[in-house]
């Protein structure tokens, strides 16, 4: 099972279904726009999940596309209503770049994540101290409060690794990640211990690509 779909993901799911239904009905975007008496760009935004999806607009489009099945209509309109809720990171918009919101929406609804890192411990496995040091080095203009808010977002993301339906995480680290001092010796000691603890969880796999392996050649 995947994680619970976020409002952002629901909007995308609704949009993808609207596009599928429109194409199945052999209807163009311009024809759909004329039916709603709106611009073609609005229909496009509805189908990509980046624009507002109102129940009355979706209902009108379903009528245009000849969708009469009550179950499909009810499910789709129910998703439209639930998508009006805000994603958990909405209160951290000052700490989350707009481009990263799309990533978090996918991560929050994902079944599994696979990641390779050759420089740093990935955000899902960072301790607060390690995360703070990384963010401080990458954002020298931010004050302590701004750094703390970004650390909080990173810790909130990690909640997907626990619970009744946790995210399955598979991480491969270059050995250099373990030797690169971030935040000082004590921060690294805590971080490495945290990595070992996390790797013991059944839904988390942490592997290390050792120096002794030599060059890793790309095949193909």
mmCIF file of C-alpha atoms in Angstrom, residues 75-148:
data_model
loop_
_atom_site.group_PDB
_atom_site.id
_atom_site.type_symbol
_atom_site.label_atom_id
_atom_site.label_comp_id
_atom_site.label_asym_id
_atom_site.label_seq_id
_atom_site.Cartn_x
_atom_site.Cartn_y
_atom_site.Cartn_z
ATOM 1 C CA UNK A 75 -15.232 8.896 -6.357
ATOM 2 C CA UNK A 76 -13.906 11.663 -8.563
ATOM 3 C CA UNK A 77 -15.989 14.395 -6.944
ATOM 4 C CA UNK A 78 -15.042 13.066 -3.515
ATOM 5 C CA UNK A 79 -11.377 13.423 -4.440
ATOM 6 C CA UNK A 80 -12.036 16.979 -5.637
ATOM 7 C CA UNK A 81 -13.554 17.880 -2.263
ATOM 8 C CA UNK A 82 -10.768 16.239 -0.246
ATOM 9 C CA UNK A 83 -8.122 17.959 -2.393
ATOM 10 C CA UNK A 84 -9.277 21.300 -1.004
ATOM 11 C CA UNK A 85 -7.424 20.487 2.211
ATOM 12 C CA UNK A 86 -3.913 21.800 2.657
ATOM 13 C CA UNK A 87 -0.787 19.678 2.575
ATOM 14 C CA UNK A 88 0.998 19.383 5.926
ATOM 15 C CA UNK A 89 3.892 21.517 4.649
ATOM 16 C CA UNK A 90 1.602 24.448 3.812
ATOM 17 C CA UNK A 91 2.476 26.088 7.140
ATOM 18 C CA UNK A 92 6.157 25.874 6.158
ATOM 19 C CA UNK A 93 5.901 27.584 2.762
ATOM 20 C CA UNK A 94 8.550 30.072 3.887
ATOM 21 C CA UNK A 95 10.945 27.159 4.448
ATOM 22 C CA UNK A 96 10.052 24.992 1.452
ATOM 23 C CA UNK A 97 10.911 26.039 -2.131
ATOM 24 C CA UNK A 98 7.997 25.748 -4.543
ATOM 25 C CA UNK A 99 9.857 23.198 -6.675
ATOM 26 C CA UNK A 100 10.376 20.975 -3.618
ATOM 27 C CA UNK A 101 6.643 20.846 -2.799
ATOM 28 C CA UNK A 102 6.095 18.551 -5.790
ATOM 29 C CA UNK A 103 8.820 16.224 -4.522
ATOM 30 C CA UNK A 104 7.312 16.095 -1.023
ATOM 31 C CA UNK A 105 3.863 15.354 -2.435
ATOM 32 C CA UNK A 106 5.288 12.354 -4.284
ATOM 33 C CA UNK A 107 7.341 11.237 -1.273
ATOM 34 C CA UNK A 108 4.335 11.461 1.063
ATOM 35 C CA UNK A 109 2.312 9.138 -1.173
ATOM 36 C CA UNK A 110 5.109 6.801 -2.284
ATOM 37 C CA UNK A 111 5.356 3.092 -1.553
ATOM 38 C CA UNK A 112 9.149 3.050 -1.722
ATOM 39 C CA UNK A 113 12.152 5.296 -2.292
ATOM 40 C CA UNK A 114 15.532 4.242 -3.663
ATOM 41 C CA UNK A 115 18.450 6.643 -3.366
ATOM 42 C CA UNK A 116 22.187 6.804 -3.999
ATOM 43 C CA UNK A 117 24.288 9.439 -2.233
ATOM 44 C CA UNK A 118 27.984 10.114 -2.747
ATOM 45 C CA UNK A 119 28.360 13.225 -0.578
ATOM 46 C CA UNK A 120 25.896 13.423 2.315
ATOM 47 C CA UNK A 121 23.507 11.331 4.363
ATOM 48 C CA UNK A 122 20.088 11.703 2.673
ATOM 49 C CA UNK A 123 17.523 13.940 4.352
ATOM 50 C CA UNK A 124 15.267 11.045 5.371
ATOM 51 C CA UNK A 125 18.086 9.632 7.521
ATOM 52 C CA UNK A 126 19.635 12.823 8.920
ATOM 53 C CA UNK A 127 19.656 13.756 12.599
ATOM 54 C CA UNK A 128 18.641 17.300 13.552
ATOM 55 C CA UNK A 129 22.259 18.235 14.265
ATOM 56 C CA UNK A 130 23.517 16.885 10.949
ATOM 57 C CA UNK A 131 20.641 18.490 9.032
ATOM 58 C CA UNK A 132 21.294 21.830 10.717
ATOM 59 C CA UNK A 133 24.980 21.706 9.759
ATOM 60 C CA UNK A 134 24.168 20.823 6.141
ATOM 61 C CA UNK A 135 21.552 23.548 5.827
ATOM 62 C CA UNK A 136 23.831 26.099 7.458
ATOM 63 C CA UNK A 137 26.643 25.332 5.021
ATOM 64 C CA UNK A 138 24.333 25.549 2.014
ATOM 65 C CA UNK A 139 22.439 28.661 3.143
ATOM 66 C CA UNK A 140 24.849 31.040 4.834
ATOM 67 C CA UNK A 141 22.407 33.963 4.555
ATOM 68 C CA UNK A 142 19.683 32.316 6.679
ATOM 69 C CA UNK A 143 19.289 33.133 10.363
ATOM 70 C CA UNK A 144 18.893 30.522 13.116
ATOM 71 C CA UNK A 145 15.077 30.591 13.064
ATOM 72 C CA UNK A 146 14.964 29.982 9.316
ATOM 73 C CA UNK A 147 17.423 27.107 9.627
ATOM 74 C CA UNK A 148 15.371 25.604 12.474
#
